Short mmCIF file of C-alpha atoms in Angstrom, two decimals:
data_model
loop_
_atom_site.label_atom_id
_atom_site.label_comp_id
_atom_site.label_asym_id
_atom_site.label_seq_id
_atom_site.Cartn_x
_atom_site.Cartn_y
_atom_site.Cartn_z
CA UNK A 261 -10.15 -23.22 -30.78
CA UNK A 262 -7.66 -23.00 -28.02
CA UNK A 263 -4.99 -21.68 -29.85
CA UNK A 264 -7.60 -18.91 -31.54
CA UNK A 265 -8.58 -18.27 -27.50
CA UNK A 266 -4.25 -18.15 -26.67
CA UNK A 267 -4.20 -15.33 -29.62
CA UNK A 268 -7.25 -13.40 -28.55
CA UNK A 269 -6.08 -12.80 -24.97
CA UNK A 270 -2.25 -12.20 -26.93
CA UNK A 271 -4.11 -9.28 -28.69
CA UNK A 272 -6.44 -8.52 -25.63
CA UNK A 273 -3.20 -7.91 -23.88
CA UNK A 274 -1.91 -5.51 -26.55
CA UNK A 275 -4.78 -3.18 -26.30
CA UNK A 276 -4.32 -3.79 -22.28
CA UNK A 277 -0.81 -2.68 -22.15
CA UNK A 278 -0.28 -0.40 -18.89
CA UNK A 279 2.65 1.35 -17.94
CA UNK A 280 1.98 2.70 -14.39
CA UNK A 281 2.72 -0.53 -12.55
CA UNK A 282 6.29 -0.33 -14.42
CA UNK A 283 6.73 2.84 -12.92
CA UNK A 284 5.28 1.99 -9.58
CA UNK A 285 7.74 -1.07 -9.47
CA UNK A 286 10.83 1.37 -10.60
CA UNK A 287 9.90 3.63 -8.01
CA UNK A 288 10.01 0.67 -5.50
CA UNK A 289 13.46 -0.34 -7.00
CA UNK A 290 14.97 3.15 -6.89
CA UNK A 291 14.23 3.66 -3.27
CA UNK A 292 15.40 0.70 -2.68
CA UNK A 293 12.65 -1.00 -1.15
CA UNK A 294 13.24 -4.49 0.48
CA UNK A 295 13.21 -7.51 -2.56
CA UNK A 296 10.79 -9.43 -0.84
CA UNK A 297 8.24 -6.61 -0.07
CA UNK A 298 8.68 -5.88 -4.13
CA UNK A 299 7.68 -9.53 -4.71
CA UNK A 300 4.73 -9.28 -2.37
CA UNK A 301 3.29 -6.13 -4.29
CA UNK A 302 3.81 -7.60 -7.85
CA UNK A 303 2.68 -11.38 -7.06
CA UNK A 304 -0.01 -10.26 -5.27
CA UNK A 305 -0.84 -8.15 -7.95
CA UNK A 306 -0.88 -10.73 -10.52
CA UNK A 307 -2.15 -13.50 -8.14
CA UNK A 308 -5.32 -12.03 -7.65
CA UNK A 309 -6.41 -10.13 -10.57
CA UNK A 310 -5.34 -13.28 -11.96
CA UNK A 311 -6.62 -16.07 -9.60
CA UNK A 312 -10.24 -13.59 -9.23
CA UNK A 313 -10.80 -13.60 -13.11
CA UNK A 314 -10.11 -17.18 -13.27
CA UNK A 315 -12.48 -18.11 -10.73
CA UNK A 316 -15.65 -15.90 -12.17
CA UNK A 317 -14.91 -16.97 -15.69
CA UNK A 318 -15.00 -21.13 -14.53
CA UNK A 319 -17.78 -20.73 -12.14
CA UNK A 320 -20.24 -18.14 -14.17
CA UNK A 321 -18.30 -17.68 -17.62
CA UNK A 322 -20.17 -15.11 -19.89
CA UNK A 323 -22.19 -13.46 -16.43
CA UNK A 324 -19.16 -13.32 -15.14
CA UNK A 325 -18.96 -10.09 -16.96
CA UNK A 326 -22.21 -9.08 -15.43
CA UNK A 327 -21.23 -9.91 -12.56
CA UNK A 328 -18.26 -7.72 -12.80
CA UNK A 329 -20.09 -4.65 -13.80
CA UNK A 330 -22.09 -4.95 -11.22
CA UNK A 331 -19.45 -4.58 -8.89
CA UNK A 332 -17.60 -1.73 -10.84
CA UNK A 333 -19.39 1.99 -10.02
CA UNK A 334 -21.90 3.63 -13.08
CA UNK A 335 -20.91 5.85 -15.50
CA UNK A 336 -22.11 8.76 -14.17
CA UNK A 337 -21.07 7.43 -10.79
CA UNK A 338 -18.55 10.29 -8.78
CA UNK A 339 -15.97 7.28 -8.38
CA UNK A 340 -14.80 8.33 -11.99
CA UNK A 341 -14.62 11.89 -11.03
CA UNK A 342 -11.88 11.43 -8.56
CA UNK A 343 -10.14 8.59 -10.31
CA UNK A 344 -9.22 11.45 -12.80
CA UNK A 345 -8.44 14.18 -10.56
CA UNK A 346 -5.99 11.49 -8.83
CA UNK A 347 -4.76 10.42 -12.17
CA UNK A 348 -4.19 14.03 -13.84
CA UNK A 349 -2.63 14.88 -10.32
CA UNK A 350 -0.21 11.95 -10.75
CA UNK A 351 0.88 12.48 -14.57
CA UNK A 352 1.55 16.02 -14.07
CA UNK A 353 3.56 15.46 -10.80
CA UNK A 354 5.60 12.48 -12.70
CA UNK A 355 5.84 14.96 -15.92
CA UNK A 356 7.44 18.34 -13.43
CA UNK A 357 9.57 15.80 -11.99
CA UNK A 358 11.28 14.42 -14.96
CA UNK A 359 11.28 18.12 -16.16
CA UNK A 360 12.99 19.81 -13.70
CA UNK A 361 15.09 16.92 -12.25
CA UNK A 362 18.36 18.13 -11.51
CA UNK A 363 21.20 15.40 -11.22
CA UNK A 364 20.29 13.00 -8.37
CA UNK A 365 20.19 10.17 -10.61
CA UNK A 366 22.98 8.24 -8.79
CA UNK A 367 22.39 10.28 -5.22
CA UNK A 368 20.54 7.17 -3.40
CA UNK A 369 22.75 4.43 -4.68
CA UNK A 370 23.99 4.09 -1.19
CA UNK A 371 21.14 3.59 0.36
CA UNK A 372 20.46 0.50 2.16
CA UNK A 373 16.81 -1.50 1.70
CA UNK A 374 14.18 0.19 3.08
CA UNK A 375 11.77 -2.42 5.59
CA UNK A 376 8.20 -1.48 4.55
CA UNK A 377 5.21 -2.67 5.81
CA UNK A 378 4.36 -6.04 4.09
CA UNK A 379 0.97 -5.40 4.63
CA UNK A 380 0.81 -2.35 3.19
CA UNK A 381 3.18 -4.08 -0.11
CA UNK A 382 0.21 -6.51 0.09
CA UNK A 383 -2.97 -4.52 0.24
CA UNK A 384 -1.38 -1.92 -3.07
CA UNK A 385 -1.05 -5.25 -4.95
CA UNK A 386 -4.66 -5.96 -4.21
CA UNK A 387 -5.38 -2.35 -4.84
CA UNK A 388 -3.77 -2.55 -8.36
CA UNK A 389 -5.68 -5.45 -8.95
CA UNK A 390 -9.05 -4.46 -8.42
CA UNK A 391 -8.25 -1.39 -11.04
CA UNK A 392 -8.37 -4.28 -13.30
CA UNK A 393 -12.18 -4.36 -13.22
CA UNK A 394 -11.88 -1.44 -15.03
CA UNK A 395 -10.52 -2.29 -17.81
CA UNK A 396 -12.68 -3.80 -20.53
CA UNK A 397 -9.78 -5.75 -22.03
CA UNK A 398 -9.87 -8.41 -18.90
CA UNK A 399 -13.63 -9.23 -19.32
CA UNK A 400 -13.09 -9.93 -22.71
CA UNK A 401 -10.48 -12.57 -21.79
CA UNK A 402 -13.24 -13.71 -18.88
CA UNK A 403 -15.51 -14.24 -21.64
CA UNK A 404 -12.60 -16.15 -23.42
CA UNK A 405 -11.83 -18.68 -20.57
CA UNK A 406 -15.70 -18.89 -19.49
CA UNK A 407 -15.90 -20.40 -23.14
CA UNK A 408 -13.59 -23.05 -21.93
CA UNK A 409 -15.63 -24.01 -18.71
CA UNK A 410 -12.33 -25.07 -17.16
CA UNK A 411 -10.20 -23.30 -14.62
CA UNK A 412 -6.95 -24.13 -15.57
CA UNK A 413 -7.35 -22.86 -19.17
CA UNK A 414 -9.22 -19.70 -17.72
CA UNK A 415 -6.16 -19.14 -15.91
CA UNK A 416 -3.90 -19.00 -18.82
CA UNK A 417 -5.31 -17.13 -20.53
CA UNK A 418 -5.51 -14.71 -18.16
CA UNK A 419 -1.38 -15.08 -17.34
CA UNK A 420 -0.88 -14.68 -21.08
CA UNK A 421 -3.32 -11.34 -20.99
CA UNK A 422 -1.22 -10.24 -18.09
CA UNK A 423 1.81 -11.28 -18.48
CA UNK A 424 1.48 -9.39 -22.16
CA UNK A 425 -0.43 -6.25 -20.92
CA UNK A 426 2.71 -5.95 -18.10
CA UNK A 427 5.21 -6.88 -20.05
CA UNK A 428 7.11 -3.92 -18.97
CA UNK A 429 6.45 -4.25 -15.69
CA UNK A 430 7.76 -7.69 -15.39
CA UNK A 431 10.73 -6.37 -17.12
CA UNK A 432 11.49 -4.11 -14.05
CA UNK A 433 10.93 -6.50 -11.84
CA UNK A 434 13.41 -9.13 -13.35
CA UNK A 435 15.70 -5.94 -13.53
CA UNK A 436 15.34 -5.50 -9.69
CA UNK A 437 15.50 -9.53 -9.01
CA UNK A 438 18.82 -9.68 -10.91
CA UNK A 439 20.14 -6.80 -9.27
CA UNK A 440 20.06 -4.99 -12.64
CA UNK A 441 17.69 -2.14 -12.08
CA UNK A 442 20.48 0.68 -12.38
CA UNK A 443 21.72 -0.48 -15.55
CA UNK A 444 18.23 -1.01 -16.58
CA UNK A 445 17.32 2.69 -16.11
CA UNK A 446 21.23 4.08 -17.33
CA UNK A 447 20.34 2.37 -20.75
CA UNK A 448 16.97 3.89 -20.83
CA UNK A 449 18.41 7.23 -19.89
CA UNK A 450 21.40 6.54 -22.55
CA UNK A 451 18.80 5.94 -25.42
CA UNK A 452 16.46 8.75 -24.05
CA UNK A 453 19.53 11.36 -24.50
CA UNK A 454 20.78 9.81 -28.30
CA UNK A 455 17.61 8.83 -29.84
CA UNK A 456 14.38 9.74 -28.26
CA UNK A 457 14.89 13.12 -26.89
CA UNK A 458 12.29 14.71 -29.17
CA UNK A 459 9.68 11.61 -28.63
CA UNK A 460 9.94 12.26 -24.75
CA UNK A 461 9.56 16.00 -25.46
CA UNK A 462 5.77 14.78 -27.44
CA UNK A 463 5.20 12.13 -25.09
CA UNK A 464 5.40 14.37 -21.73
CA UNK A 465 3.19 17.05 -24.05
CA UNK A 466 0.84 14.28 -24.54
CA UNK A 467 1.08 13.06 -20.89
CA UNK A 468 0.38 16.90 -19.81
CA UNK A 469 -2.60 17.06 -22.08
CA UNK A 470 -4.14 13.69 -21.14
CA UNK A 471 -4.06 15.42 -17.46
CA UNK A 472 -5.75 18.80 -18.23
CA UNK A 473 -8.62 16.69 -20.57
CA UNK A 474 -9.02 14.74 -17.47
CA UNK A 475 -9.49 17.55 -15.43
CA UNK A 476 -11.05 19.33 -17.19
CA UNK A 477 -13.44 16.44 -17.38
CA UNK A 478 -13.47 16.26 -13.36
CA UNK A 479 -14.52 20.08 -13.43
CA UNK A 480 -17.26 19.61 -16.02
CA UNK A 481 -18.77 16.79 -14.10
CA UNK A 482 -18.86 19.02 -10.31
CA UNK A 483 -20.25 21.63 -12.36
CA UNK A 484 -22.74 20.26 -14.57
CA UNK A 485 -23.29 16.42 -12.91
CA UNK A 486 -22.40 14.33 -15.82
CA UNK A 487 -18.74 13.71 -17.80
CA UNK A 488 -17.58 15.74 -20.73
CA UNK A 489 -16.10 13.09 -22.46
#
């Protein structure tokens, strides 16, 4: 049963997969931003959403979930509303950026580490892992471990979910603890300019359109009180 419960959250973390906190941590890298405050953000990322989801699922297991979506806003709630103007404002200002990026690839490699606040490394990690209460994939995986009644298997399964559903981000951030970040993003940018140009060409088109759907859906909510989609 464990090893069906190991696959589940394998899978769970498959449908999970999230690429923002890759980019977050690459922008972190790229300006470079002191190791240890990087560590903070990431750890305390995974520590919590980690170390909360473990806790619920051992203490209440399956009303864990109710628990959960209790504490997450309604679905007509205006929460949602400017999650997606934020989000839509974020894509398209990545998307113009990549666009019309002119040759400053290399231009802060002689920078030296930026001291930012730890507390402020601290509280985004927090920040990034309260979004997880959004995401329907980690209750399932509560369910899973609250199955188990123990802590310590609720908490793997959980690190497997995460460590799956991140796996890019914790490829940046071995990149950036091995000092390999640049050479990370030149063979990104070397298959990007071979293979892939016409897949980033769809994949910004599909990044722009996600943004206008969502705003779209942000305008259709102020004006009518309730989401489009």
């Amino acid at each position: 049963m464990m090893m069906h419960r190991i696959i589940s959250s394998i899978g769970l973390g498959i449908l999970g997969v999230d690429p923002f906190t890759a980019v977050y941590l690459l922008s972190m890298g790229l300006r470079k931003e002191k190791k240890s405050n990087i560590a903070l953000f990431f750890l305390s990322y995974a520590g919590f959403s980690i170390l909360t989801g473990a806790v619920l699922s051992a203490l209440f297991g399956a009303a864990a979930v109710d628990l959960l979506k209790s504490m997450v806003p309604g679905d007509d709630s205006p929460f949602w509303a400017i999650l997606e103007f934020a989000v839509s404002v974020f894509i398209l200002v990545w998307v113009l950026r990549k666009i019309f990026r002119v040759g400053k690839k290399k231009e802060e490699t002689g920078k030296k580490a930026i001291g930012g606040s730890r507390i402020r490394c601290l509280s985004v990690g927090i920040m990034f892992a309260i979004s997880c209460f959004t995401d329907p994939t980690y209750y399932a995986v509560i369910l899973l471990g609250g199955e188990t009644e123990r802590f310590l298997a609720s908490a793997l399964l959980l690190s497997i979910w995460f460590a799956v559903s991140q796996f890019m981000a914790l490829i940046v951030y071995t990149a950036i603890g091995l000092n390999l970040l640049e050479k990370l993003v030149a063979f990104v940018d070397k298959v990007k300019e071979k293979r892939l140009k016409s897949i980033t060409r769809i994949l910004y088109a599909v990044f722009v359109i996600i943004a206008i759907a969502l705003l779209v859906d942000t305008g259709f909510y102020l004006f009518c009180g309730r989401y489009l989609f």
